[in-house]
Coordinates of C-alpha atoms in Angstrom, one line a residue:
M23 CA 5.1 -3.2 48.8
K24 CA 2.5 -4.6 46.4
K25 CA 1.0 -6.6 49.2
L26 CA 0.7 -3.5 51.4
A27 CA -0.9 -1.5 48.6
F28 CA -3.3 -4.4 47.9
I29 CA -4.3 -4.6 51.6
L30 CA -4.8 -0.8 51.8
V31 CA -7.0 -0.8 48.7
S32 CA -9.0 -3.8 50.0
L33 CA -9.6 -2.1 53.3
L34 CA -10.8 1.0 51.6
L35 CA -13.2 -0.9 49.4
L36 CA -14.4 -3.0 52.3
N37 CA -15.2 0.3 54.2
Q38 CA -17.4 1.4 51.2
C39 CA -19.3 -1.9 51.1
V40 CA -20.6 -1.5 54.7
P41 CA -22.4 1.9 54.5
A42 CA -24.8 1.7 57.4
Q43 CA -24.3 1.1 61.1
S44 CA -27.4 0.4 63.3
Y45 CA -27.7 0.6 67.1
E46 CA -30.2 1.3 69.9
G47 CA -30.7 4.8 71.1
K48 CA -33.2 7.3 72.4
I49 CA -35.0 10.3 71.0
E50 CA -37.5 12.6 72.5
Y51 CA -41.1 12.2 71.1
D52 CA -44.3 13.2 72.8
K53 CA -42.5 15.0 75.6
K54 CA -40.6 11.9 76.8
K55 CA -37.5 9.9 75.8
Q56 CA -38.5 7.0 73.6
E57 CA -36.4 3.9 72.9
A58 CA -35.5 3.9 69.2
F59 CA -33.6 2.0 66.5
V60 CA -31.0 4.3 65.0
V61 CA -29.1 3.9 61.7
D62 CA -26.3 6.1 60.4
Y63 CA -25.9 6.4 56.7
P64 CA -23.1 8.0 54.7
F65 CA -25.6 10.0 52.6
P66 CA -27.0 13.5 52.9
P67 CA -30.2 13.7 55.1
E68 CA -32.3 14.7 52.2
A69 CA -31.3 11.7 50.2
A70 CA -31.9 9.3 53.1
E71 CA -35.3 10.8 53.8
N72 CA -36.3 10.7 50.2
A73 CA -35.3 7.0 50.0
L74 CA -37.2 6.2 53.2
I75 CA -40.4 7.9 51.9
A76 CA -40.1 6.3 48.5
K77 CA -39.7 2.8 50.1
L78 CA -42.8 3.3 52.3
E79 CA -44.8 4.8 49.5
K80 CA -44.0 1.8 47.3
L81 CA -45.5 -0.3 50.1
G82 CA -48.7 1.9 49.9
Y83 CA -48.2 4.2 52.9
K84 CA -48.2 8.0 53.0
P85 CA -46.6 9.8 55.8
K86 CA -48.2 12.3 58.1
E87 CA -45.6 14.9 59.0
E88 CA -45.4 16.7 62.3
K89 CA -45.2 20.4 61.6
G90 CA -45.8 23.6 63.5
F91 CA -43.9 26.5 65.1
L92 CA -44.4 25.3 68.7
N93 CA -44.6 21.6 68.0
K94 CA -41.8 19.7 69.8
N95 CA -42.4 16.6 67.6
K96 CA -41.5 18.6 64.5
G97 CA -39.8 16.6 61.7
F98 CA -41.2 13.2 62.5
K99 CA -42.8 11.2 59.7
I100 CA -45.7 9.1 61.1
Y101 CA -47.1 6.0 59.6
K102 CA -50.1 4.7 61.5
A103 CA -51.2 1.1 61.4
A104 CA -48.5 0.1 58.9
Y105 CA -47.2 -3.4 58.1
L106 CA -43.4 -3.4 57.7
T107 CA -42.6 -7.1 57.6
E108 CA -38.8 -6.3 57.8
A109 CA -39.3 -4.8 61.3
N110 CA -42.4 -6.7 62.7
A111 CA -45.2 -8.8 61.4
A112 CA -47.9 -7.0 63.3
S113 CA -49.6 -3.7 62.4
L114 CA -47.7 -0.9 64.3
D115 CA -47.4 2.9 64.3
Y116 CA -44.0 3.9 63.0
F117 CA -42.3 7.3 63.7
F118 CA -39.2 8.2 61.7
K119 CA -37.0 11.2 62.0
V120 CA -34.0 11.9 59.7
E121 CA -31.3 14.3 61.0
R122 CA -27.9 15.4 60.0
K123 CA -25.4 13.2 62.0
S124 CA -23.4 16.2 63.3
R125 CA -22.2 19.6 62.3
K126 CA -18.9 18.1 61.2
D127 CA -20.6 15.3 59.2
K128 CA -22.9 17.4 57.0
D129 CA -23.2 14.6 54.3
E130 CA -24.1 11.9 56.8
A131 CA -27.6 11.1 58.1
T132 CA -29.0 9.5 61.2
I133 CA -32.5 7.9 61.0
Y134 CA -34.4 7.2 64.2
M135 CA -37.3 4.7 64.1
V136 CA -39.8 4.5 67.0
M137 CA -42.4 1.7 66.9
Q138 CA -45.6 1.9 69.0
K139 CA -48.7 -0.2 69.5
D140 CA -51.6 1.4 71.3
G141 CA -49.4 4.3 72.5
S142 CA -46.8 2.1 74.1
N143 CA -43.2 1.7 72.8
I144 CA -42.7 -1.8 71.4
K145 CA -38.9 -1.5 71.7
T146 CA -39.3 -1.2 75.5
A147 CA -41.5 -4.3 75.6
M148 CA -38.9 -6.2 73.5
T149 CA -36.1 -5.6 76.0
A150 CA -38.2 -6.2 79.1

């Protein structure tokens, strides 16, 4: 019985140690589906967005936010000509969007990252 309890507690703690899952996905930006890197976090969307902005501001980048009543790209944070060495060594344009994972998972966030160079999606070029 003690072994079973130990295993159960170990599995629960292991689950807490691996908070983010990343995968490839698509999101609509600029009136077309874009290849994107997607990460799910077990934190509210506001917290994930604030952490993302704080990290990039620490690197010296300020976001331009897509706003507007009729703007289909609303909610994207845009970083033009940014160097994010964790993602790529070259200067790229990064587009981030943070959303709630689902209606059921209100306290979980999904972050989409689109990388472009000269208007073309870098992710598409990586897989080709």
